[in-house]
């Protein structure tokens, strides 16, 4: 496994890797969710590249950029064990050299949900992913459904900018008790970790209501909210029942739905979602 930080090294090694190359962009502090993407890339491609970069431009001024967990040595050991061919771990200076002024903005699908709560977040995400794609030149890229809106935004960007990259959106990996895996779970105290189960529990309640025939968006949202509100350590930022493609909020009758949420447990902001169809 080659580990590189500069663009020059990256380009040199990239040329030696057989196509199709599968690419998994990450912010590091890897868990089984990330590794599931690596395994999907291994299964579908001749070679696999992973990037590790905590992208400053997708964090808001009051967000957790400085505190974001990092452990490069551990990440590299995990990736080596998966048989990854190339790891690119650039510095912020490599990605955003002095004088940097070029941005990718996806307009409509970045407005609701996470985009509404985290202004500028998806401008940072789309820009860094476009830059990573340009540098790594993969034929396929692997993202998690955990970040449902991110997946929609990247799909839109790839289509709109004619990027010759096949996108794979992989299922959410969960702990045995249901908590969606996230690097940010490490912020949770033991009591908060227990309380955080309310997110997946509320989605399960939504799924049960849907399976019992509920097709009214407001009523479905209420079924989810009532579970969340019963947990004293949880503070709901938003719960949404949206169209899975346009991400527009649903009202009244619907057929398919993306239920998504952001919930604070203590100071930690957690997201989770489910698509019902
Ligand atoms: P991050 O390091 O948080 O930027 O995540 C890198 C990639 O891993 C993104 O495509 C995420 O959607 C994906 N990912 C994160 N958590 C999970 C999870 N629990 N299951 C599946 N994919 C995930």
PDB file of N, CA, C and O in Angstrom, residues 165-209:
ATOM      1  N   UNK A 165     -17.522   9.206 -13.970  1.00  0.00           N
ATOM      2  CA  UNK A 165     -17.331   8.418 -12.749  1.00  0.00           C
ATOM      3  C   UNK A 165     -18.642   7.739 -12.377  1.00  0.00           C
ATOM      4  O   UNK A 165     -19.685   8.401 -12.289  1.00  0.00           O
ATOM      5  N   UNK A 166     -18.561   6.440 -12.140  1.00  0.00           N
ATOM      6  CA  UNK A 166     -19.748   5.684 -11.728  1.00  0.00           C
ATOM      7  C   UNK A 166     -19.851   5.764 -10.206  1.00  0.00           C
ATOM      8  O   UNK A 166     -18.910   5.398  -9.497  1.00  0.00           O
ATOM      9  N   UNK A 167     -20.999   6.236  -9.723  1.00  0.00           N
ATOM     10  CA  UNK A 167     -21.148   6.375  -8.268  1.00  0.00           C
ATOM     11  C   UNK A 167     -21.864   5.165  -7.687  1.00  0.00           C
ATOM     12  O   UNK A 167     -22.836   4.679  -8.255  1.00  0.00           O
ATOM     13  N   UNK A 168     -21.373   4.725  -6.534  1.00  0.00           N
ATOM     14  CA  UNK A 168     -22.013   3.631  -5.788  1.00  0.00           C
ATOM     15  C   UNK A 168     -22.388   4.188  -4.415  1.00  0.00           C
ATOM     16  O   UNK A 168     -21.518   4.679  -3.698  1.00  0.00           O
ATOM     17  N   UNK A 169     -23.675   4.103  -4.074  1.00  0.00           N
ATOM     18  CA  UNK A 169     -24.125   4.553  -2.758  1.00  0.00           C
ATOM     19  C   UNK A 169     -24.382   3.300  -1.916  1.00  0.00           C
ATOM     20  O   UNK A 169     -25.253   2.493  -2.256  1.00  0.00           O
ATOM     21  N   UNK A 170     -23.626   3.157  -0.838  1.00  0.00           N
ATOM     22  CA  UNK A 170     -23.635   1.913  -0.040  1.00  0.00           C
ATOM     23  C   UNK A 170     -24.470   2.078   1.225  1.00  0.00           C
ATOM     24  O   UNK A 170     -24.578   3.180   1.763  1.00  0.00           O
ATOM     25  N   UNK A 171     -25.051   0.968   1.718  1.00  0.00           N
ATOM     26  CA  UNK A 171     -25.967   1.051   2.861  1.00  0.00           C
ATOM     27  C   UNK A 171     -25.304   1.543   4.150  1.00  0.00           C
ATOM     28  O   UNK A 171     -24.086   1.436   4.307  1.00  0.00           O
ATOM     29  N   UNK A 172     -26.130   2.048   5.049  1.00  0.00           N
ATOM     30  CA  UNK A 172     -25.651   2.545   6.347  1.00  0.00           C
ATOM     31  C   UNK A 172     -25.207   1.366   7.214  1.00  0.00           C
ATOM     32  O   UNK A 172     -25.974   0.430   7.428  1.00  0.00           O
ATOM     33  N   UNK A 173     -23.986   1.428   7.717  1.00  0.00           N
ATOM     34  CA  UNK A 173     -23.519   0.403   8.656  1.00  0.00           C
ATOM     35  C   UNK A 173     -23.848   0.864  10.072  1.00  0.00           C
ATOM     36  O   UNK A 173     -23.606   2.030  10.422  1.00  0.00           O
ATOM     37  N   UNK A 174     -24.364  -0.066  10.855  1.00  0.00           N
ATOM     38  CA  UNK A 174     -24.807   0.262  12.212  1.00  0.00           C
ATOM     39  C   UNK A 174     -24.098  -0.601  13.242  1.00  0.00           C
ATOM     40  O   UNK A 174     -23.681  -1.714  12.927  1.00  0.00           O
ATOM     41  N   UNK A 175     -23.983  -0.086  14.455  1.00  0.00           N
ATOM     42  CA  UNK A 175     -23.546  -0.920  15.574  1.00  0.00           C
ATOM     43  C   UNK A 175     -24.629  -1.972  15.818  1.00  0.00           C
ATOM     44  O   UNK A 175     -25.759  -1.823  15.351  1.00  0.00           O
ATOM     45  N   UNK A 176     -24.267  -3.004  16.605  1.00  0.00           N
ATOM     46  CA  UNK A 176     -25.223  -4.099  16.829  1.00  0.00           C
ATOM     47  C   UNK A 176     -26.534  -3.593  17.426  1.00  0.00           C
ATOM     48  O   UNK A 176     -27.604  -4.133  17.144  1.00  0.00           O
ATOM     49  N   UNK A 177     -26.451  -2.516  18.230  1.00  0.00           N
ATOM     50  CA  UNK A 177     -27.678  -1.999  18.863  1.00  0.00           C
ATOM     51  C   UNK A 177     -28.425  -0.982  18.001  1.00  0.00           C
ATOM     52  O   UNK A 177     -29.416  -0.407  18.438  1.00  0.00           O
ATOM     53  N   UNK A 178     -27.941  -0.709  16.803  1.00  0.00           N
ATOM     54  CA  UNK A 178     -28.696   0.144  15.878  1.00  0.00           C
ATOM     55  C   UNK A 178     -28.079   1.505  15.601  1.00  0.00           C
ATOM     56  O   UNK A 178     -28.416   2.143  14.611  1.00  0.00           O
ATOM     57  N   UNK A 179     -27.184   1.976  16.464  1.00  0.00           N
ATOM     58  CA  UNK A 179     -26.584   3.305  16.254  1.00  0.00           C
ATOM     59  C   UNK A 179     -25.794   3.327  14.944  1.00  0.00           C
ATOM     60  O   UNK A 179     -24.931   2.469  14.716  1.00  0.00           O
ATOM     61  N   UNK A 180     -26.100   4.290  14.086  1.00  0.00           N
ATOM     62  CA  UNK A 180     -25.354   4.418  12.827  1.00  0.00           C
ATOM     63  C   UNK A 180     -23.900   4.748  13.140  1.00  0.00           C
ATOM     64  O   UNK A 180     -23.615   5.630  13.956  1.00  0.00           O
ATOM     65  N   UNK A 181     -22.970   4.018  12.523  1.00  0.00           N
ATOM     66  CA  UNK A 181     -21.555   4.267  12.793  1.00  0.00           C
ATOM     67  C   UNK A 181     -21.171   5.652  12.311  1.00  0.00           C
ATOM     68  O   UNK A 181     -21.615   6.098  11.255  1.00  0.00           O
ATOM     69  N   UNK A 182     -20.351   6.334  13.104  1.00  0.00           N
ATOM     70  CA  UNK A 182     -19.891   7.669  12.761  1.00  0.00           C
ATOM     71  C   UNK A 182     -18.623   7.957  13.539  1.00  0.00           C
ATOM     72  O   UNK A 182     -18.504   7.557  14.704  1.00  0.00           O
ATOM     73  N   UNK A 183     -17.701   8.658  12.903  1.00  0.00           N
ATOM     74  CA  UNK A 183     -16.489   9.074  13.619  1.00  0.00           C
ATOM     75  C   UNK A 183     -16.867   9.924  14.825  1.00  0.00           C
ATOM     76  O   UNK A 183     -16.167   9.949  15.834  1.00  0.00           O
ATOM     77  N   UNK A 184     -17.972  10.657  14.734  1.00  0.00           N
ATOM     78  CA  UNK A 184     -18.391  11.561  15.816  1.00  0.00           C
ATOM     79  C   UNK A 184     -18.976  10.814  17.019  1.00  0.00           C
ATOM     80  O   UNK A 184     -19.137  11.418  18.081  1.00  0.00           O
ATOM     81  N   UNK A 185     -19.283   9.519  16.873  1.00  0.00           N
ATOM     82  CA  UNK A 185     -19.810   8.773  18.030  1.00  0.00           C
ATOM     83  C   UNK A 185     -18.798   8.762  19.170  1.00  0.00           C
ATOM     84  O   UNK A 185     -19.158   8.577  20.326  1.00  0.00           O
ATOM     85  N   UNK A 186     -17.536   8.967  18.844  1.00  0.00           N
ATOM     86  CA  UNK A 186     -16.489   8.964  19.853  1.00  0.00           C
ATOM     87  C   UNK A 186     -16.647  10.118  20.854  1.00  0.00           C
ATOM     88  O   UNK A 186     -16.117  10.086  21.955  1.00  0.00           O
ATOM     89  N   UNK A 187     -17.396  11.174  20.462  1.00  0.00           N
ATOM     90  CA  UNK A 187     -17.644  12.291  21.383  1.00  0.00           C
ATOM     91  C   UNK A 187     -18.611  11.919  22.506  1.00  0.00           C
ATOM     92  O   UNK A 187     -18.717  12.631  23.499  1.00  0.00           O
ATOM     93  N   UNK A 188     -19.388  10.833  22.330  1.00  0.00           N
ATOM     94  CA  UNK A 188     -20.487  10.539  23.259  1.00  0.00           C
ATOM     95  C   UNK A 188     -19.985   9.930  24.567  1.00  0.00           C
ATOM     96  O   UNK A 188     -19.157   9.015  24.552  1.00  0.00           O
ATOM     97  N   UNK A 189     -20.499  10.418  25.697  1.00  0.00           N
ATOM     98  CA  UNK A 189     -20.238   9.776  26.990  1.00  0.00           C
ATOM     99  C   UNK A 189     -21.056   8.481  27.026  1.00  0.00           C
ATOM    100  O   UNK A 189     -21.974   8.307  26.211  1.00  0.00           O
ATOM    101  N   UNK A 190     -20.764   7.578  27.967  1.00  0.00           N
ATOM    102  CA  UNK A 190     -21.540   6.330  28.016  1.00  0.00           C
ATOM    103  C   UNK A 190     -23.049   6.553  28.129  1.00  0.00           C
ATOM    104  O   UNK A 190     -23.828   5.860  27.470  1.00  0.00           O
ATOM    105  N   UNK A 191     -23.456   7.544  28.908  1.00  0.00           N
ATOM    106  CA  UNK A 191     -24.903   7.810  29.059  1.00  0.00           C
ATOM    107  C   UNK A 191     -25.485   8.349  27.748  1.00  0.00           C
ATOM    108  O   UNK A 191     -26.578   7.966  27.322  1.00  0.00           O
ATOM    109  N   UNK A 192     -24.705   9.233  27.099  1.00  0.00           N
ATOM    110  CA  UNK A 192     -25.162   9.791  25.815  1.00  0.00           C
ATOM    111  C   UNK A 192     -25.210   8.709  24.731  1.00  0.00           C
ATOM    112  O   UNK A 192     -26.095   8.705  23.876  1.00  0.00           O
ATOM    113  N   UNK A 193     -24.222   7.809  24.775  1.00  0.00           N
ATOM    114  CA  UNK A 193     -24.168   6.717  23.797  1.00  0.00           C
ATOM    115  C   UNK A 193     -25.462   5.897  23.856  1.00  0.00           C
ATOM    116  O   UNK A 193     -26.003   5.481  22.830  1.00  0.00           O
ATOM    117  N   UNK A 194     -25.952   5.676  25.076  1.00  0.00           N
ATOM    118  CA  UNK A 194     -27.202   4.949  25.273  1.00  0.00           C
ATOM    119  C   UNK A 194     -28.387   5.762  24.742  1.00  0.00           C
ATOM    120  O   UNK A 194     -29.247   5.239  24.026  1.00  0.00           O
ATOM    121  N   UNK A 195     -28.384   7.062  25.076  1.00  0.00           N
ATOM    122  CA  UNK A 195     -29.480   7.941  24.636  1.00  0.00           C
ATOM    123  C   UNK A 195     -29.518   8.059  23.112  1.00  0.00           C
ATOM    124  O   UNK A 195     -30.594   8.229  22.516  1.00  0.00           O
ATOM    125  N   UNK A 196     -28.339   7.956  22.474  1.00  0.00           N
ATOM    126  CA  UNK A 196     -28.235   8.133  21.014  1.00  0.00           C
ATOM    127  C   UNK A 196     -28.986   7.048  20.240  1.00  0.00           C
ATOM    128  O   UNK A 196     -29.281   7.215  19.056  1.00  0.00           O
ATOM    129  N   UNK A 197     -29.317   5.973  20.937  1.00  0.00           N
ATOM    130  CA  UNK A 197     -30.092   4.907  20.279  1.00  0.00           C
ATOM    131  C   UNK A 197     -31.474   5.376  19.852  1.00  0.00           C
ATOM    132  O   UNK A 197     -32.131   4.740  19.033  1.00  0.00           O
ATOM    133  N   UNK A 198     -31.875   6.529  20.405  1.00  0.00           N
ATOM    134  CA  UNK A 198     -33.216   7.025  20.076  1.00  0.00           C
ATOM    135  C   UNK A 198     -33.339   7.362  18.581  1.00  0.00           C
ATOM    136  O   UNK A 198     -34.438   7.293  18.021  1.00  0.00           O
ATOM    137  N   UNK A 199     -32.230   7.706  17.930  1.00  0.00           N
ATOM    138  CA  UNK A 199     -32.333   8.043  16.498  1.00  0.00           C
ATOM    139  C   UNK A 199     -32.788   6.827  15.693  1.00  0.00           C
ATOM    140  O   UNK A 199     -33.791   6.892  14.968  1.00  0.00           O
ATOM    141  N   UNK A 200     -32.062   5.723  15.830  1.00  0.00           N
ATOM    142  CA  UNK A 200     -32.432   4.539  15.041  1.00  0.00           C
ATOM    143  C   UNK A 200     -33.786   3.986  15.490  1.00  0.00           C
ATOM    144  O   UNK A 200     -34.558   3.475  14.677  1.00  0.00           O
ATOM    145  N   UNK A 201     -34.071   4.143  16.801  1.00  0.00           N
ATOM    146  CA  UNK A 201     -35.366   3.666  17.298  1.00  0.00           C
ATOM    147  C   UNK A 201     -36.512   4.473  16.665  1.00  0.00           C
ATOM    148  O   UNK A 201     -37.541   3.914  16.279  1.00  0.00           O
ATOM    149  N   UNK A 202     -36.305   5.768  16.525  1.00  0.00           N
ATOM    150  CA  UNK A 202     -37.367   6.606  15.938  1.00  0.00           C
ATOM    151  C   UNK A 202     -37.551   6.280  14.451  1.00  0.00           C
ATOM    152  O   UNK A 202     -38.674   6.323  13.933  1.00  0.00           O
ATOM    153  N   UNK A 203     -36.454   5.958  13.767  1.00  0.00           N
ATOM    154  CA  UNK A 203     -36.570   5.577  12.349  1.00  0.00           C
ATOM    155  C   UNK A 203     -37.301   4.245  12.212  1.00  0.00           C
ATOM    156  O   UNK A 203     -38.067   4.039  11.267  1.00  0.00           O
ATOM    157  N   UNK A 204     -37.040   3.367  13.162  1.00  0.00           N
ATOM    158  CA  UNK A 204     -37.750   2.082  13.163  1.00  0.00           C
ATOM    159  C   UNK A 204     -39.245   2.297  13.350  1.00  0.00           C
ATOM    160  O   UNK A 204     -40.069   1.631  12.708  1.00  0.00           O
ATOM    161  N   UNK A 205     -39.590   3.242  14.222  1.00  0.00           N
ATOM    162  CA  UNK A 205     -41.011   3.563  14.437  1.00  0.00           C
ATOM    163  C   UNK A 205     -41.620   4.100  13.143  1.00  0.00           C
ATOM    164  O   UNK A 205     -42.758   3.754  12.787  1.00  0.00           O
ATOM    165  N   UNK A 206     -40.853   4.931  12.425  1.00  0.00           N
ATOM    166  CA  UNK A 206     -41.313   5.448  11.131  1.00  0.00           C
ATOM    167  C   UNK A 206     -41.522   4.323  10.135  1.00  0.00           C
ATOM    168  O   UNK A 206     -42.523   4.286   9.405  1.00  0.00           O
ATOM    169  N   UNK A 207     -40.570   3.396  10.114  1.00  0.00           N
ATOM    170  CA  UNK A 207     -40.662   2.258   9.185  1.00  0.00           C
ATOM    171  C   UNK A 207     -41.897   1.410   9.506  1.00  0.00           C
ATOM    172  O   UNK A 207     -42.632   0.999   8.604  1.00  0.00           O
ATOM    173  N   UNK A 208     -42.120   1.163  10.800  1.00  0.00           N
ATOM    174  CA  UNK A 208     -43.290   0.357  11.189  1.00  0.00           C
ATOM    175  C   UNK A 208     -44.581   1.039  10.770  1.00  0.00           C
ATOM    176  O   UNK A 208     -45.508   0.383  10.272  1.00  0.00           O
ATOM    177  N   UNK A 209     -44.650   2.365  10.980  1.00  0.00           N
ATOM    178  CA  UNK A 209     -45.859   3.104  10.605  1.00  0.00           C
ATOM    179  C   UNK A 209     -46.077   3.002   9.094  1.00  0.00           C
ATOM    180  O   UNK A 209     -47.197   2.762   8.629  1.00  0.00           O
TER     181      UNK A 209
END
